mmCIF file of C-alpha atoms in Angstrom:
data_model
loop_
_atom_site.group_PDB
_atom_site.id
_atom_site.type_symbol
_atom_site.label_atom_id
_atom_site.label_comp_id
_atom_site.label_asym_id
_atom_site.label_seq_id
_atom_site.Cartn_x
_atom_site.Cartn_y
_atom_site.Cartn_z
ATOM 1 C CA LYS P 1 206.930 179.761 105.883
ATOM 2 C CA GLY P 2 204.171 177.838 107.588
ATOM 3 C CA SER P 3 200.575 177.934 108.710
ATOM 4 C CA ARG P 4 198.909 178.729 112.019
ATOM 5 C CA LYS P 5 196.360 175.956 111.453
ATOM 6 C CA ALA P 6 199.007 173.203 111.301
ATOM 7 C CA SER P 7 200.500 171.627 114.417
ATOM 8 C CA THR P 8 202.317 168.740 112.697
ATOM 9 C CA TYR P 9 203.948 169.503 109.347
ATOM 10 C CA GLY P 10 205.041 167.264 106.529
ATOM 11 C CA PHE P 11 208.104 168.198 104.511
ATOM 12 C CA MET P 12 209.999 167.303 101.347
ATOM 13 C CA MET P 13 213.765 167.797 101.102
ATOM 14 C CA ASP P 14 215.484 168.691 97.817
ATOM 15 C CA PHE P 15 218.992 167.197 97.677
ATOM 16 C CA ASP P 16 221.534 168.151 94.997
ATOM 17 C CA ILE P 17 223.669 165.043 94.427
ATOM 18 C CA GLU P 18 226.892 165.077 92.374
ATOM 19 C CA LEU P 19 228.643 161.906 91.207
ATOM 20 C CA THR P 20 232.329 161.862 90.270
ATOM 21 C CA LYS P 21 233.170 159.106 87.811
ATOM 22 C CA LYS P 22 236.480 157.645 86.682
ATOM 23 C CA ASN P 23 236.754 155.033 83.958
ATOM 24 C CA GLY P 24 232.993 154.678 83.977
ATOM 25 C CA LYS P 25 232.811 153.993 87.728
ATOM 26 C CA VAL P 26 231.552 156.241 90.516
ATOM 27 C CA VAL P 27 234.501 157.143 92.753
ATOM 28 C CA ASP P 28 232.962 159.909 94.846
ATOM 29 C CA VAL P 29 229.541 161.166 95.855
ATOM 30 C CA SER P 30 228.841 164.605 97.293
ATOM 31 C CA GLY P 31 225.659 166.463 97.967
ATOM 32 C CA LYS P 32 223.920 169.318 99.693
ATOM 33 C CA ILE P 33 220.425 170.341 100.691
ATOM 34 C CA ASP P 34 219.212 172.619 97.914
ATOM 35 C CA GLY P 35 215.798 173.377 99.397
ATOM 36 C CA GLY P 36 212.469 171.698 99.940
ATOM 37 C CA ARG P 37 208.861 172.322 100.834
ATOM 38 C CA LEU P 38 206.644 172.340 103.922
ATOM 39 C CA MET P 39 203.278 170.566 103.707
ATOM 40 C CA TYR P 40 200.507 171.966 105.899
ATOM 41 C CA ASP P 41 197.098 171.725 104.220
ATOM 42 C CA PHE P 42 195.705 169.924 107.292
ATOM 43 C CA PRO P 43 196.348 170.495 111.004
ATOM 44 C CA VAL P 44 198.236 167.160 111.062
ATOM 45 C CA GLN P 45 199.970 165.327 108.212
ATOM 46 C CA TYR P 46 202.411 162.435 107.932
ATOM 47 C CA PRO P 47 204.024 161.770 104.525
ATOM 48 C CA ILE P 48 204.242 158.006 103.966
ATOM 49 C CA ALA P 49 205.509 157.474 100.414
ATOM 50 C CA VAL P 50 206.812 159.407 97.412
ATOM 51 C CA THR P 51 207.126 158.274 93.800
ATOM 52 C CA THR P 52 207.977 159.646 90.345
ATOM 53 C CA ASP P 53 207.835 158.520 86.730
ATOM 54 C CA PRO P 54 210.906 156.256 86.397
ATOM 55 C CA ARG P 55 211.264 157.199 82.728
ATOM 56 C CA SER P 56 211.626 160.930 83.378
ATOM 57 C CA THR P 57 215.149 162.314 83.774
ATOM 58 C CA SER P 58 214.662 165.985 84.750
ATOM 59 C CA GLY P 59 211.927 168.306 85.975
ATOM 60 C CA LYS P 60 210.050 165.379 87.462
ATOM 61 C CA ASP P 61 206.567 165.590 88.883
ATOM 62 C CA MET P 62 206.578 164.038 92.360
ATOM 63 C CA PHE P 63 203.610 162.264 93.925
ATOM 64 C CA VAL P 64 203.290 161.986 97.705
ATOM 65 C CA ALA P 65 200.879 159.910 99.794
ATOM 66 C CA LEU P 66 200.109 161.344 103.233
ATOM 67 C CA LEU P 67 197.978 160.390 106.204
ATOM 68 C CA SER P 68 196.276 163.643 107.206
ATOM 69 C CA SER P 69 193.936 164.630 110.011
ATOM 70 C CA PRO P 70 191.698 167.674 110.573
ATOM 71 C CA ILE P 71 192.085 167.217 114.351
ATOM 72 C CA HIS P 72 195.021 168.467 116.467
ATOM 73 C CA SER P 73 194.473 166.205 119.488
ATOM 74 C CA GLN P 74 197.047 163.695 120.710
ATOM 75 C CA ASN P 75 196.627 160.106 119.585
ATOM 76 C CA ASN P 76 196.852 157.822 122.644
ATOM 77 C CA GLY P 77 197.890 154.928 120.410
ATOM 78 C CA GLN P 78 201.294 156.429 119.598
ATOM 79 C CA GLN P 79 204.383 154.233 119.566
ATOM 80 C CA THR P 80 206.202 153.058 122.678
ATOM 81 C CA PRO P 81 209.353 155.163 123.330
ATOM 82 C CA GLY P 82 212.499 153.483 122.083
ATOM 83 C CA VAL P 83 210.745 151.375 119.435
ATOM 84 C CA HIS P 84 211.748 152.095 115.846
ATOM 85 C CA PRO P 85 208.565 153.204 114.029
ATOM 86 C CA ASP P 86 207.104 151.180 111.191
ATOM 87 C CA PRO P 87 205.798 153.743 108.640
ATOM 88 C CA THR P 88 203.143 151.300 107.419
ATOM 89 C CA GLN P 89 201.610 151.067 110.907
ATOM 90 C CA ASN P 90 199.388 154.006 111.772
ATOM 91 C CA ASP P 91 199.967 153.866 115.535
ATOM 92 C CA ASP P 92 203.745 153.879 115.060
ATOM 93 C CA ILE P 93 203.859 157.278 113.375
ATOM 94 C CA THR P 94 200.733 159.214 114.282
ATOM 95 C CA GLY P 95 201.403 160.786 117.648
ATOM 96 C CA TYR P 96 198.748 163.394 116.898
ATOM 97 C CA GLY P 97 195.501 163.416 114.958
ATOM 98 C CA LYS P 98 192.354 161.338 114.556
ATOM 99 C CA ASP P 99 189.912 160.514 111.760
ATOM 100 C CA PHE P 100 192.704 160.184 109.199
ATOM 101 C CA ARG P 101 192.266 160.350 105.459
ATOM 102 C CA VAL P 102 194.609 159.641 102.539
ATOM 103 C CA VAL P 103 195.910 162.675 100.678
ATOM 104 C CA ILE P 104 197.623 162.230 97.315
ATOM 105 C CA GLU P 105 199.497 165.311 96.181
ATOM 106 C CA MET P 106 201.428 166.173 93.047
ATOM 107 C CA SER P 107 204.443 168.459 93.483
ATOM 108 C CA GLN P 108 207.067 169.709 91.067
ATOM 109 C CA PRO P 109 210.346 171.626 91.156
ATOM 110 C CA LYS P 110 210.203 175.401 90.808
ATOM 111 C CA SER P 111 211.573 176.623 87.513
ATOM 112 C CA GLN P 112 215.044 178.135 87.515
ATOM 113 C CA ALA P 113 213.521 181.426 86.318
ATOM 114 C CA THR P 114 211.245 181.514 89.391
ATOM 115 C CA LEU P 115 214.132 180.714 91.744
ATOM 116 C CA ASP P 116 216.298 183.436 90.169
ATOM 117 C CA TYR P 117 213.479 185.984 90.463
ATOM 118 C CA GLU P 118 212.814 185.158 94.127
ATOM 119 C CA LYS P 119 216.504 185.502 94.880
ATOM 120 C CA GLU P 120 216.619 188.864 93.118
ATOM 121 C CA ILE P 121 213.691 190.332 95.073
ATOM 122 C CA GLY P 122 214.861 188.899 98.388
ATOM 123 C CA GLU P 123 212.120 186.287 98.801
ATOM 124 C CA PHE P 124 214.514 184.171 100.834
ATOM 125 C CA GLU P 125 215.593 186.763 103.394
ATOM 126 C CA GLU P 126 213.901 185.033 106.355
ATOM 127 C CA GLY P 127 216.530 182.277 106.364
ATOM 128 C CA GLY P 128 216.103 178.538 106.659
ATOM 129 C CA VAL P 129 215.705 176.114 103.777
ATOM 130 C CA ARG P 130 214.334 177.826 100.690
ATOM 131 C CA GLU P 131 211.222 176.553 98.948
ATOM 132 C CA THR P 132 212.328 174.844 95.743
ATOM 133 C CA ILE P 133 209.260 172.590 95.333
ATOM 134 C CA VAL P 134 205.691 173.750 94.697
ATOM 135 C CA GLY P 135 202.402 171.906 95.053
ATOM 136 C CA GLY P 136 200.055 171.023 92.222
ATOM 137 C CA TRP P 137 196.808 169.048 92.351
ATOM 138 C CA LYS P 138 195.829 167.202 95.526
ATOM 139 C CA ARG P 139 193.053 164.774 96.416
ATOM 140 C CA ALA P 140 191.812 163.602 99.829
ATOM 141 C CA PHE P 141 189.945 160.307 100.357
ATOM 142 C CA SER P 142 188.225 159.057 103.518
ATOM 143 C CA PRO P 143 186.823 155.542 104.021
ATOM 144 C CA SER P 144 183.225 155.156 105.153
ATOM 145 C CA GLY P 145 182.435 153.133 108.276
ATOM 146 C CA SER P 146 180.528 149.873 108.211
ATOM 147 C CA ALA P 147 176.845 149.603 109.100
ATOM 148 C CA GLU P 148 177.877 147.693 112.236
ATOM 149 C CA THR P 149 179.782 150.728 113.546
ATOM 150 C CA SER P 150 177.408 153.454 112.351
ATOM 151 C CA GLY P 151 176.718 155.927 115.104
ATOM 152 C CA SER P 152 180.013 155.057 116.791
ATOM 153 C CA ASP P 153 182.506 157.774 117.692
ATOM 154 C CA THR P 154 185.320 155.564 116.372
ATOM 155 C CA PRO P 155 186.210 156.361 112.730
ATOM 156 C CA PRO P 156 187.303 153.585 110.357
ATOM 157 C CA SER P 157 190.906 152.437 110.721
ATOM 158 C CA LEU P 158 193.250 153.463 107.914
ATOM 159 C CA GLN P 159 196.876 152.718 107.059
ATOM 160 C CA VAL P 160 198.862 153.545 103.916
ATOM 161 C CA SER P 161 201.567 151.099 102.845
ATOM 162 C CA ASP P 162 202.946 152.500 99.585
ATOM 163 C CA LEU P 163 202.410 154.595 96.467
ATOM 164 C CA ILE P 164 204.152 153.675 93.201
ATOM 165 C CA TYR P 165 204.174 155.066 89.658
ATOM 166 C CA VAL P 166 203.378 152.473 86.986
ATOM 167 C CA PRO P 167 204.118 153.360 83.343
ATOM 168 C CA ARG P 168 201.861 151.516 80.917
ATOM 169 C CA ILE P 169 200.577 151.533 77.338
ATOM 170 C CA VAL P 170 196.884 150.859 76.617
ATOM 171 C CA ASN P 171 195.633 150.596 73.032
ATOM 172 C CA SER P 172 198.939 152.025 71.764
ATOM 173 C CA ALA P 173 198.557 155.131 73.950
ATOM 174 C CA ARG P 174 200.372 156.098 77.129
ATOM 175 C CA ASN P 175 198.099 155.563 80.130
ATOM 176 C CA ASP P 176 200.208 155.648 83.298
ATOM 177 C CA VAL P 177 198.719 155.147 86.769
ATOM 178 C CA LEU P 178 199.651 155.658 90.393
ATOM 179 C CA VAL P 179 198.983 152.581 92.522
ATOM 180 C CA LEU P 180 198.059 153.139 96.176
ATOM 181 C CA ALA P 181 198.107 150.255 98.667
ATOM 182 C CA GLY P 182 196.893 150.236 102.259
ATOM 183 C CA THR P 183 194.659 148.717 104.912
ATOM 184 C CA THR P 184 191.263 149.738 106.323
ATOM 185 C CA ASN P 185 188.132 148.322 107.927
ATOM 186 C CA GLY P 186 186.022 150.876 106.066
ATOM 187 C CA HIS P 187 184.893 150.973 102.456
ATOM 188 C CA GLY P 188 184.356 153.323 99.539
ATOM 189 C CA PRO P 189 185.194 153.935 95.869
ATOM 190 C CA GLU P 190 188.873 154.491 96.755
ATOM 191 C CA PHE P 191 189.058 151.725 99.386
ATOM 192 C CA GLY P 192 188.161 148.454 97.699
ATOM 193 C CA GLY P 193 184.590 149.251 96.724
ATOM 194 C CA PRO P 194 181.227 148.974 98.528
ATOM 195 C CA GLU P 195 180.762 147.445 101.956
ATOM 196 C CA THR P 196 180.770 143.678 102.306
ATOM 197 C CA LYS P 197 177.999 142.507 104.617
ATOM 198 C CA GLY P 198 179.052 140.945 107.877
ATOM 199 C CA ASN P 199 182.710 141.933 107.478
ATOM 200 C CA SER P 200 184.099 144.766 109.605
ATOM 201 C CA GLU P 201 187.638 143.363 109.822
ATOM 202 C CA ASN P 202 190.691 145.052 108.338
ATOM 203 C CA TYR P 203 191.486 144.218 104.721
ATOM 204 C CA GLY P 204 193.961 145.430 102.160
ATOM 205 C CA PHE P 205 193.045 147.659 99.241
ATOM 206 C CA ILE P 206 194.777 148.561 95.989
ATOM 207 C CA THR P 207 193.603 151.655 94.112
ATOM 208 C CA LYS P 208 194.648 153.159 90.786
ATOM 209 C CA ILE P 209 194.930 156.938 90.477
ATOM 210 C CA ASN P 210 195.393 159.067 87.375
ATOM 211 C CA PRO P 211 198.711 160.956 87.722
ATOM 212 C CA THR P 212 197.418 163.782 85.517
ATOM 213 C CA ASP P 213 194.644 164.993 87.831
ATOM 214 C CA GLY P 214 194.250 162.565 90.746
ATOM 215 C CA ASP P 215 191.053 160.995 89.427
ATOM 216 C CA THR P 216 190.470 157.521 90.889
ATOM 217 C CA ASP P 217 188.310 156.361 87.995
ATOM 218 C CA ALA P 218 191.338 155.027 86.116
ATOM 219 C CA SER P 219 189.695 151.830 84.860
ATOM 220 C CA ILE P 220 190.293 150.822 81.248
ATOM 221 C CA GLY P 221 188.392 147.997 79.536
ATOM 222 C CA GLU P 222 188.126 145.074 81.946
ATOM 223 C CA SER P 223 190.425 146.734 84.475
ATOM 224 C CA VAL P 224 188.942 148.042 87.748
ATOM 225 C CA ALA P 225 189.876 151.179 89.696
ATOM 226 C CA THR P 226 190.039 149.594 93.160
ATOM 227 C CA THR P 227 189.953 146.147 94.712
ATOM 228 C CA ARG P 228 190.160 144.412 98.104
ATOM 229 C CA VAL P 229 192.965 142.001 98.934
#
């Protein structure tokens, strides 16, 4: 399945891995593609990073960071042919799209009951890889341009470096966060805070996100939700 509005899809692959052990050691590894999921909420999307709660053992929620664009057009800054792309460098991966924003999306495996029902009614008759992962909440964030570039047709630069899941305990209660890291020359509540006067250069940002609902106001006590680096 897909969407007519999307020209560049993202995807997640679901691999079933089996380990054969002997005397406590792994002696063989086998696996197969069990399914996956297409991602097409925007015309163009590039998944950059995926993370899960390291303490969970089954039925994990998965969190994906994507660079997404509402524009189909070709990006003239795409990588030089033959050069291995660096996924943290926007121009190395984004052959299409402009005016990118960060999308954080929670996904989770379909239940076995749902998979059995779809198989029974022939949901998978069209062939291809079956959908075994479904989407949950998603949030999109765009940096604002600086006053120096206001009125310009050039949107703020934006790169995503990584997304990690950080388990933590605050005041004896579980209060996990997702930590997003990237680079921009813009600003905003998800991108290091308000604009700094006289500075339109690229800087790093680190932002905390609530894994329950995607809220970026994850500050506790003296902790802050986002910062420049």
